[in-house]
Coordinates of C-alpha atoms in Angstrom, one line a residue:
L1415 CA -13.7 58.0 14.6
L1416 CA -11.2 59.2 17.6
L1417 CA -9.5 56.1 17.9
A1418 CA -8.7 56.4 14.3
T1419 CA -6.6 59.2 14.8
L1420 CA -4.8 58.0 18.1
T1421 CA -1.0 56.7 18.3
Y1422 CA 0.4 53.7 19.5
D1423 CA 1.9 55.7 22.4
T1424 CA -1.7 57.0 23.2
L1425 CA -3.7 53.9 23.3
R1426 CA -0.8 52.0 25.0
F1427 CA -2.1 53.3 28.2
E1428 CA -6.0 53.3 27.1
Y1429 CA -6.3 49.3 27.7
E1430 CA -7.2 47.5 31.0
D1431 CA -4.9 44.8 31.8
F1432 CA -5.9 41.1 31.9
P1433 CA -9.0 40.5 34.3
E1434 CA -8.5 38.0 37.5
T1435 CA -10.2 35.0 36.4
K1436 CA -10.0 31.9 37.0
E1437 CA -11.3 31.0 33.3
P1438 CA -8.8 29.7 31.1
V1439 CA -7.5 32.3 28.4
W1440 CA -7.1 30.4 25.6
I1441 CA -5.0 32.1 22.0
L1442 CA -5.3 30.4 19.1
G1443 CA -5.0 27.2 20.1
R1444 CA -2.8 27.5 23.5
K1445 CA -4.7 27.4 26.9
Y1446 CA -3.2 29.3 29.6
S1447 CA -4.3 30.2 33.4
V1448 CA -4.0 34.5 34.1
F1449 CA -2.3 33.3 37.5
T1450 CA 0.3 31.7 36.6
E1451 CA 1.0 32.8 32.7
K1452 CA 0.5 36.5 32.1
E1453 CA 3.6 37.1 30.9
E1454 CA 3.0 33.7 28.4
I1455 CA -0.5 35.2 27.5
L1456 CA 1.2 39.1 26.7
L1457 CA 4.3 37.3 25.2
D1458 CA 1.9 34.9 22.8
V1459 CA -0.1 38.3 22.5
T1460 CA 2.5 40.4 21.0
S1461 CA 4.2 37.9 18.7
R1462 CA 1.2 38.1 16.4
L1463 CA 1.5 40.3 13.4
W1464 CA -0.8 43.7 14.4
F1465 CA -1.6 46.0 10.9
T1466 CA -3.5 48.7 11.6
Y1467 CA -4.1 51.8 9.5
R1468 CA -1.2 53.9 8.1
K1469 CA -0.5 57.1 6.2
N1470 CA 1.9 57.9 4.2
F1471 CA 2.4 55.2 2.4
P1472 CA 2.7 55.2 -1.7
A1473 CA -0.6 56.1 -3.7
I1474 CA -2.3 53.2 -4.3
G1475 CA -2.2 52.6 -8.1
G1476 CA -0.3 55.5 -8.6
T1477 CA -3.0 58.3 -8.0
G1478 CA -5.2 57.1 -5.2
P1479 CA -5.0 57.0 -1.3
T1480 CA -1.7 57.3 0.9
S1481 CA -3.9 56.6 4.0
D1482 CA -6.4 53.5 4.2
T1483 CA -7.9 55.6 7.7
G1484 CA -11.5 55.0 7.9
W1485 CA -11.8 52.4 5.3
G1486 CA -9.6 49.7 5.3
C1487 CA -10.1 47.8 8.9
M1488 CA -11.1 44.7 7.7
L1489 CA -8.3 44.8 5.3
R1490 CA -5.7 45.0 7.7
C1491 CA -7.8 42.3 9.5
G1492 CA -7.6 40.0 6.4
Q1493 CA -3.9 40.8 6.4
M1494 CA -3.7 39.4 10.3
I1495 CA -5.4 36.5 9.8
F1496 CA -3.4 35.6 6.8
A1497 CA -0.2 36.7 8.3
Q1498 CA -0.9 34.5 11.0
A1499 CA -0.8 31.6 8.5
L1500 CA 2.4 32.7 6.8
V1501 CA 4.0 32.4 10.6
C1502 CA 2.9 28.9 10.9
R1503 CA 4.1 28.3 8.2
H1504 CA 7.6 30.1 7.6
L1505 CA 8.4 30.3 11.9
G1506 CA 5.9 27.5 13.3
R1507 CA 3.0 28.5 16.3
D1508 CA 5.8 28.2 19.0
W1509 CA 7.5 31.0 17.3
R1510 CA 7.8 34.2 20.0
W1511 CA 8.3 38.3 18.7
I1512 CA 11.0 39.7 21.4
K1513 CA 11.5 43.4 20.9
G1514 CA 15.4 43.7 20.7
K1515 CA 16.1 40.5 19.7
K1516 CA 18.0 39.8 16.5
Q1517 CA 15.0 37.5 14.2
M1518 CA 15.6 34.7 11.6
D1519 CA 15.2 36.7 7.8
N1520 CA 11.6 33.6 7.7
Y1521 CA 10.2 36.0 9.9
F1522 CA 11.5 39.5 7.6
N1523 CA 10.5 37.4 4.5
V1524 CA 6.8 36.9 6.3
L1525 CA 6.9 40.4 7.3
N1526 CA 7.5 42.4 4.1
A1527 CA 4.9 40.3 1.9
F1528 CA 2.8 42.8 3.7
I1529 CA 4.2 46.0 3.9
D1530 CA 2.4 49.0 2.3
K1531 CA 3.6 49.1 -1.3
K1532 CA 2.6 48.0 -4.3
D1533 CA 5.0 45.1 -5.1
S1534 CA 3.8 42.7 -2.2
Y1535 CA 2.3 40.0 -2.1
Y1536 CA -0.2 40.9 0.2
S1537 CA -0.2 44.8 0.9
I1538 CA -2.7 46.7 1.2
H1539 CA -2.5 47.6 -2.2
Q1540 CA -2.6 44.6 -3.8
I1541 CA -5.7 43.9 -1.5
A1542 CA -7.5 46.9 -2.6
Q1543 CA -6.5 46.9 -6.4
M1544 CA -7.6 43.4 -6.7
G1545 CA -11.2 43.9 -5.9
V1546 CA -10.8 46.9 -8.6
G1547 CA -11.7 44.6 -11.5
E1548 CA -15.3 43.0 -9.6
G1549 CA -16.7 46.2 -9.1
K1550 CA -14.8 47.2 -5.5
S1551 CA -13.7 51.1 -5.8
I1552 CA -11.0 51.7 -3.9
G1553 CA -11.4 52.7 -0.6
Q1554 CA -14.4 50.8 -0.2
W1555 CA -15.5 47.9 2.5
Y1556 CA -14.9 44.9 2.2
G1557 CA -16.6 42.6 4.0
P1558 CA -14.7 39.1 5.7
N1559 CA -16.2 36.9 2.6
T1560 CA -14.6 39.1 0.5
V1561 CA -11.4 39.7 2.2
A1562 CA -10.9 35.9 2.2
Q1563 CA -11.6 35.8 -1.8
V1564 CA -9.1 38.6 -2.2
L1565 CA -6.6 37.1 -0.2
K1566 CA -7.0 33.9 -1.5
K1567 CA -6.7 34.8 -5.2
L1568 CA -3.4 37.1 -4.1
A1569 CA -1.5 33.7 -2.6
T1570 CA -1.4 32.3 -6.0
F1571 CA 1.2 34.5 -6.9
D1572 CA 3.0 33.6 -3.2
T1573 CA 5.4 31.0 -4.8
W1574 CA 7.6 31.1 -1.5
S1575 CA 4.6 29.9 0.6
S1576 CA 3.2 27.8 -1.9
L1577 CA -0.5 27.7 0.0
A1578 CA -3.4 25.7 -0.7
V1579 CA -6.2 28.3 0.0
H1580 CA -9.9 27.4 0.3
I1581 CA -13.0 29.5 0.6
A1582 CA -16.1 27.0 2.2
M1583 CA -18.8 28.5 1.3
D1584 CA -22.9 27.6 2.0
N1585 CA -21.6 26.9 5.7
T1586 CA -20.6 24.0 4.1
V1587 CA -17.1 22.2 4.5
V1588 CA -16.2 19.7 1.2
M1589 CA -13.3 17.1 2.6
E1590 CA -12.8 15.4 -0.9
E1591 CA -12.2 19.3 -2.5
I1592 CA -10.0 20.0 0.3
R1593 CA -8.2 16.7 0.2
R1594 CA -7.9 17.4 -3.9
L1595 CA -6.8 21.2 -3.9
C1596 CA -3.7 20.2 -1.2
Q1597 CA -2.6 17.1 -3.4
S1598 CA -2.3 18.6 -6.3
N1599 CA 1.0 18.8 -7.5
F1600 CA 0.8 22.1 -9.8
P1601 CA 1.5 25.3 -7.4
C1602 CA -1.2 27.5 -8.0
A1603 CA -4.3 25.2 -9.0
G1604 CA -6.3 26.8 -11.8
A1605 CA -4.3 30.4 -11.6
A1606 CA -2.2 30.6 -15.5
A1607 CA -0.7 33.6 -13.7
C1608 CA 2.2 31.3 -12.0
P1609 CA 4.9 31.2 -12.5
A1610 CA 7.0 28.2 -14.3
V1611 CA 9.2 26.5 -12.4
E1612 CA 12.3 26.7 -14.7
S1613 CA 12.0 30.5 -13.9
D1614 CA 14.9 31.9 -11.5
V1615 CA 12.9 35.0 -11.0
L1616 CA 13.1 36.3 -6.8
Y1617 CA 9.6 36.7 -6.2
N1618 CA 9.8 39.6 -3.2
G1619 CA 13.1 38.9 -2.7
Y1620 CA 12.7 35.2 -2.2
P1621 CA 14.2 32.6 -3.7
E1622 CA 12.0 30.7 -6.5
E1623 CA 13.6 27.3 -5.4
A1624 CA 12.3 27.7 -2.4
G1625 CA 8.7 27.2 -3.3
V1626 CA 9.5 24.3 -5.8
R1627 CA 10.7 22.1 -3.4
D1628 CA 7.2 22.9 -1.6
R1629 CA 5.8 21.4 -4.8
L1630 CA 6.8 18.3 -4.9
S1631 CA 5.1 17.8 -1.6
L1632 CA 2.3 15.1 -0.9
W1633 CA 0.7 17.9 0.4
K1634 CA 0.7 21.5 0.6
P1635 CA -0.4 23.4 3.2
L1636 CA -3.5 24.7 4.2
V1637 CA -5.3 28.3 4.7
L1638 CA -9.1 27.0 5.2
L1639 CA -11.4 30.4 5.0
I1640 CA -14.9 29.6 6.7
P1641 CA -17.5 32.7 5.6
L1642 CA -20.0 32.2 8.3
R1643 CA -23.5 34.2 9.5
L1644 CA -24.2 33.4 12.9
G1645 CA -27.6 35.1 12.8
L1646 CA -29.7 38.0 11.7
T1647 CA -28.9 41.4 13.1
E1648 CA -27.0 39.3 16.5
I1649 CA -25.2 36.2 17.2
N1650 CA -27.6 33.4 18.2
E1651 CA -26.2 32.3 21.6
A1652 CA -26.6 28.6 20.7
Y1653 CA -23.7 29.2 17.9
I1654 CA -21.0 31.0 21.3
E1655 CA -19.6 27.3 22.7
T1656 CA -18.9 26.3 18.5
L1657 CA -16.9 29.4 18.3
K1658 CA -15.2 28.8 21.5
H1659 CA -14.2 25.9 20.2
C1660 CA -13.0 27.0 17.6
F1661 CA -10.2 29.0 19.1
M1662 CA -9.6 26.1 21.3
M1663 CA -7.8 23.9 18.5
P1664 CA -4.3 23.9 17.8
Q1665 CA -5.3 24.7 13.9
S1666 CA -6.7 27.9 14.9
L1667 CA -6.6 30.8 12.6
G1668 CA -8.8 33.0 14.7
V1669 CA -11.9 35.4 13.8
I1670 CA -12.2 37.8 11.4
G1671 CA -15.3 39.8 11.9
G1672 CA -16.4 42.7 14.0
K1673 CA -19.3 44.6 16.2
P1674 CA -20.9 47.6 15.0
N1675 CA -19.1 50.5 12.8
S1676 CA -15.5 48.3 13.6
A1677 CA -13.9 45.0 11.7
H1678 CA -11.8 42.7 14.5
Y1679 CA -9.0 40.5 14.1
F1680 CA -10.2 38.1 17.1
I1681 CA -7.6 35.3 18.4
G1682 CA -8.9 33.9 21.5
Y1683 CA -11.3 34.3 24.1
V1684 CA -11.5 34.0 28.5
G1685 CA -15.4 33.7 29.7
E1686 CA -17.3 35.2 28.1
E1687 CA -14.7 37.5 26.6
L1688 CA -13.3 37.5 23.0
I1689 CA -9.6 38.5 22.9
Y1690 CA -8.6 40.5 19.7
L1691 CA -6.5 43.1 17.6
D1692 CA -8.1 46.6 17.1
P1693 CA -6.6 47.9 13.3
H1694 CA -7.9 51.4 14.2
T1695 CA -5.4 53.1 15.5
T1696 CA -3.3 55.3 12.2
Q1697 CA 0.2 54.8 12.4
P1698 CA 3.2 56.0 9.6
A1699 CA 3.7 53.7 6.9
V1700 CA 7.1 52.1 7.7
E1701 CA 9.8 52.4 5.2
P1702 CA 13.3 50.1 5.0
S1703 CA 16.1 51.9 6.1
D1704 CA 19.5 52.0 4.0
S1705 CA 20.6 48.9 5.5
G1706 CA 17.8 46.6 4.4
C1707 CA 16.4 46.7 7.8
L1708 CA 13.2 46.9 8.5
P1709 CA 11.6 48.0 11.6
D1710 CA 9.5 46.1 13.0
E1711 CA 8.1 47.0 16.7
S1712 CA 4.9 48.5 15.4
F1713 CA 3.8 45.4 13.9
H1714 CA 3.1 43.7 17.7
C1715 CA 0.8 45.1 19.8
Q1716 CA 2.6 45.6 22.8
H1717 CA 0.1 46.6 25.3
P1718 CA -2.9 43.8 26.4
P1719 CA -5.2 43.2 24.2
C1720 CA -8.9 44.1 24.0
R1721 CA -11.8 42.7 25.0
M1722 CA -15.3 42.3 24.0
S1723 CA -18.4 40.0 24.8
I1724 CA -19.4 37.8 22.5
A1725 CA -22.5 38.4 22.9
D1726 CA -21.3 41.7 20.8
L1727 CA -20.3 40.3 17.6
D1728 CA -22.0 40.8 15.0
P1729 CA -23.1 37.6 13.1
S1730 CA -20.8 37.8 10.0
I1731 CA -17.7 36.5 10.7
A1732 CA -15.0 34.6 8.5
V1733 CA -13.1 31.7 10.9
G1734 CA -9.8 30.7 9.9
F1735 CA -8.2 27.5 10.2
F1736 CA -4.2 26.2 9.2
C1737 CA -3.3 22.8 8.4
S1738 CA 0.3 22.2 7.6
T1739 CA 0.0 18.3 6.9
E1740 CA -2.8 15.5 5.8
E1741 CA -2.4 14.3 9.0
D1742 CA -3.3 17.7 10.7
F1743 CA -6.2 18.2 8.5
N1744 CA -7.5 14.9 9.6
D1745 CA -7.2 15.7 13.4
W1746 CA -9.3 18.9 12.7
C1747 CA -11.6 16.8 10.9
Q1748 CA -12.1 14.8 13.9
Q1749 CA -12.2 17.3 16.1
I1750 CA -15.0 19.8 14.3
K1751 CA -17.2 15.8 14.0
K1752 CA -16.8 15.9 17.7
L1753 CA -18.1 19.3 18.3
S1754 CA -21.0 17.8 17.2
L1755 CA -21.6 16.3 20.0
V1756 CA -21.0 18.5 22.8
R1757 CA -23.8 19.6 24.8
G1758 CA -25.7 23.0 23.8
A1759 CA -23.2 23.8 21.0
L1760 CA -24.9 24.7 17.5
P1761 CA -22.7 23.5 14.8
M1762 CA -21.4 26.6 13.0
F1763 CA -21.0 24.8 9.5
E1764 CA -21.4 21.4 8.4
L1765 CA -18.5 18.8 7.5
V1766 CA -19.3 16.3 4.6
E1767 CA -17.1 14.0 2.5
R1768 CA -17.9 14.7 -0.7
Q1769 CA -19.5 17.8 -2.4
P1770 CA -23.7 17.5 -2.8
S1771 CA -24.6 17.9 -6.6
H1772 CA -25.9 21.1 -6.2
F1773 CA -23.0 23.3 -5.0
S1774 CA -21.1 25.1 -7.3
N1775 CA -17.6 24.7 -8.5
P1776 CA -16.2 26.1 -4.0
D1777 CA -12.6 26.3 -5.7
V1778 CA -13.8 29.4 -8.1
L1779 CA -11.8 32.5 -8.0
N1780 CA -15.0 34.7 -8.1
L1781 CA -14.4 37.8 -5.9
T1782 CA -18.1 39.2 -5.4
P1783 CA -20.2 37.7 -2.8
D1784 CA -22.8 35.2 -3.5
S1785 CA -25.0 36.0 -0.6
S1786 CA -26.9 39.3 0.5
D1787 CA -26.0 38.8 4.0
A1788 CA -22.2 39.7 2.6
D1789 CA -23.9 42.4 1.2
R1790 CA -26.0 43.8 4.1
L1791 CA -23.2 43.6 6.6
E1792 CA -21.2 45.9 4.1
R1793 CA -23.6 48.0 4.1
F1794 CA -23.8 48.2 7.9
F1795 CA -20.5 48.7 7.8
D1796 CA -20.3 52.0 5.5
S1797 CA -20.8 54.6 8.0
E1798 CA -17.3 53.3 10.0
D1799 CA -15.3 56.0 11.6

């Protein structure tokens, strides 16, 4: 609860620096040395979009909460992992944010998609309200699987990004399903709510033709989210090496999950510690200036990131990957297959070519978790903050 009331300026002095270690530091598929690349590590972390609790934003639904302090941490983590997908999509993994440096329009387009207002694609307003029809009251905590399902549904309206979002259920990734989804010529497979190609309407201020070009391509960029349970009450040690390898893959979007009473966005690891961005800081809502510029410094964590022991991770998580091309996806599949050969690493999920006959359609837009494990984690987090 205390962290939820601290300001950013207070927190920036509370975090310890990276340890002096010979162990490599992995951040979303990039390998660093603390001794020779410390500034590069911090710049990479600072460049990730950091979404925290906010206060004094427009009331959700017109009459609802004006702050998400105490209940929105997993929703903010979902925003962060999805924002990383949009950064990879529109700016590239090599893009860096430098304080005071002029940024390209696409950067502000990405950031605007998450601003706390009702008409932003992935705002706290949209995420909270999308769950209402599925029995999630506004202000109720979401588990990793639930927030992934909600973000998938919201992505169907984001014609600018034109993403193929796949949630792999039952610990199984079906390659055939993903290829069918990504090779579709339709902007949003199965979503009748998507606008027609002929429309000349601006969505979130983005020209419709930007999405039209991508629809005609042979492969829609893939956001792959895999909800997992890696143990009963604590993470099974046999999964730790596999989890580490996920952060080593160039397609990595990180992991959303948490520890008792907190949800975090995990972006890498060093030694036996996970590196994460923490949403439990309440900042004032941001409004564009009269000139239309968006003050963006509060969306970048400018202190050393938090760390925690991997052993303290709650076993219910969702792992994310981004594959911009079919070749990228094929490469990811090969890396996952090689993981099964790593000594002492237990696979976290199964990779299969075709859907087993007993499976339901994995692309059905169902916002209610099928697993009692997800419900258990939500009850576990209900006492948060």
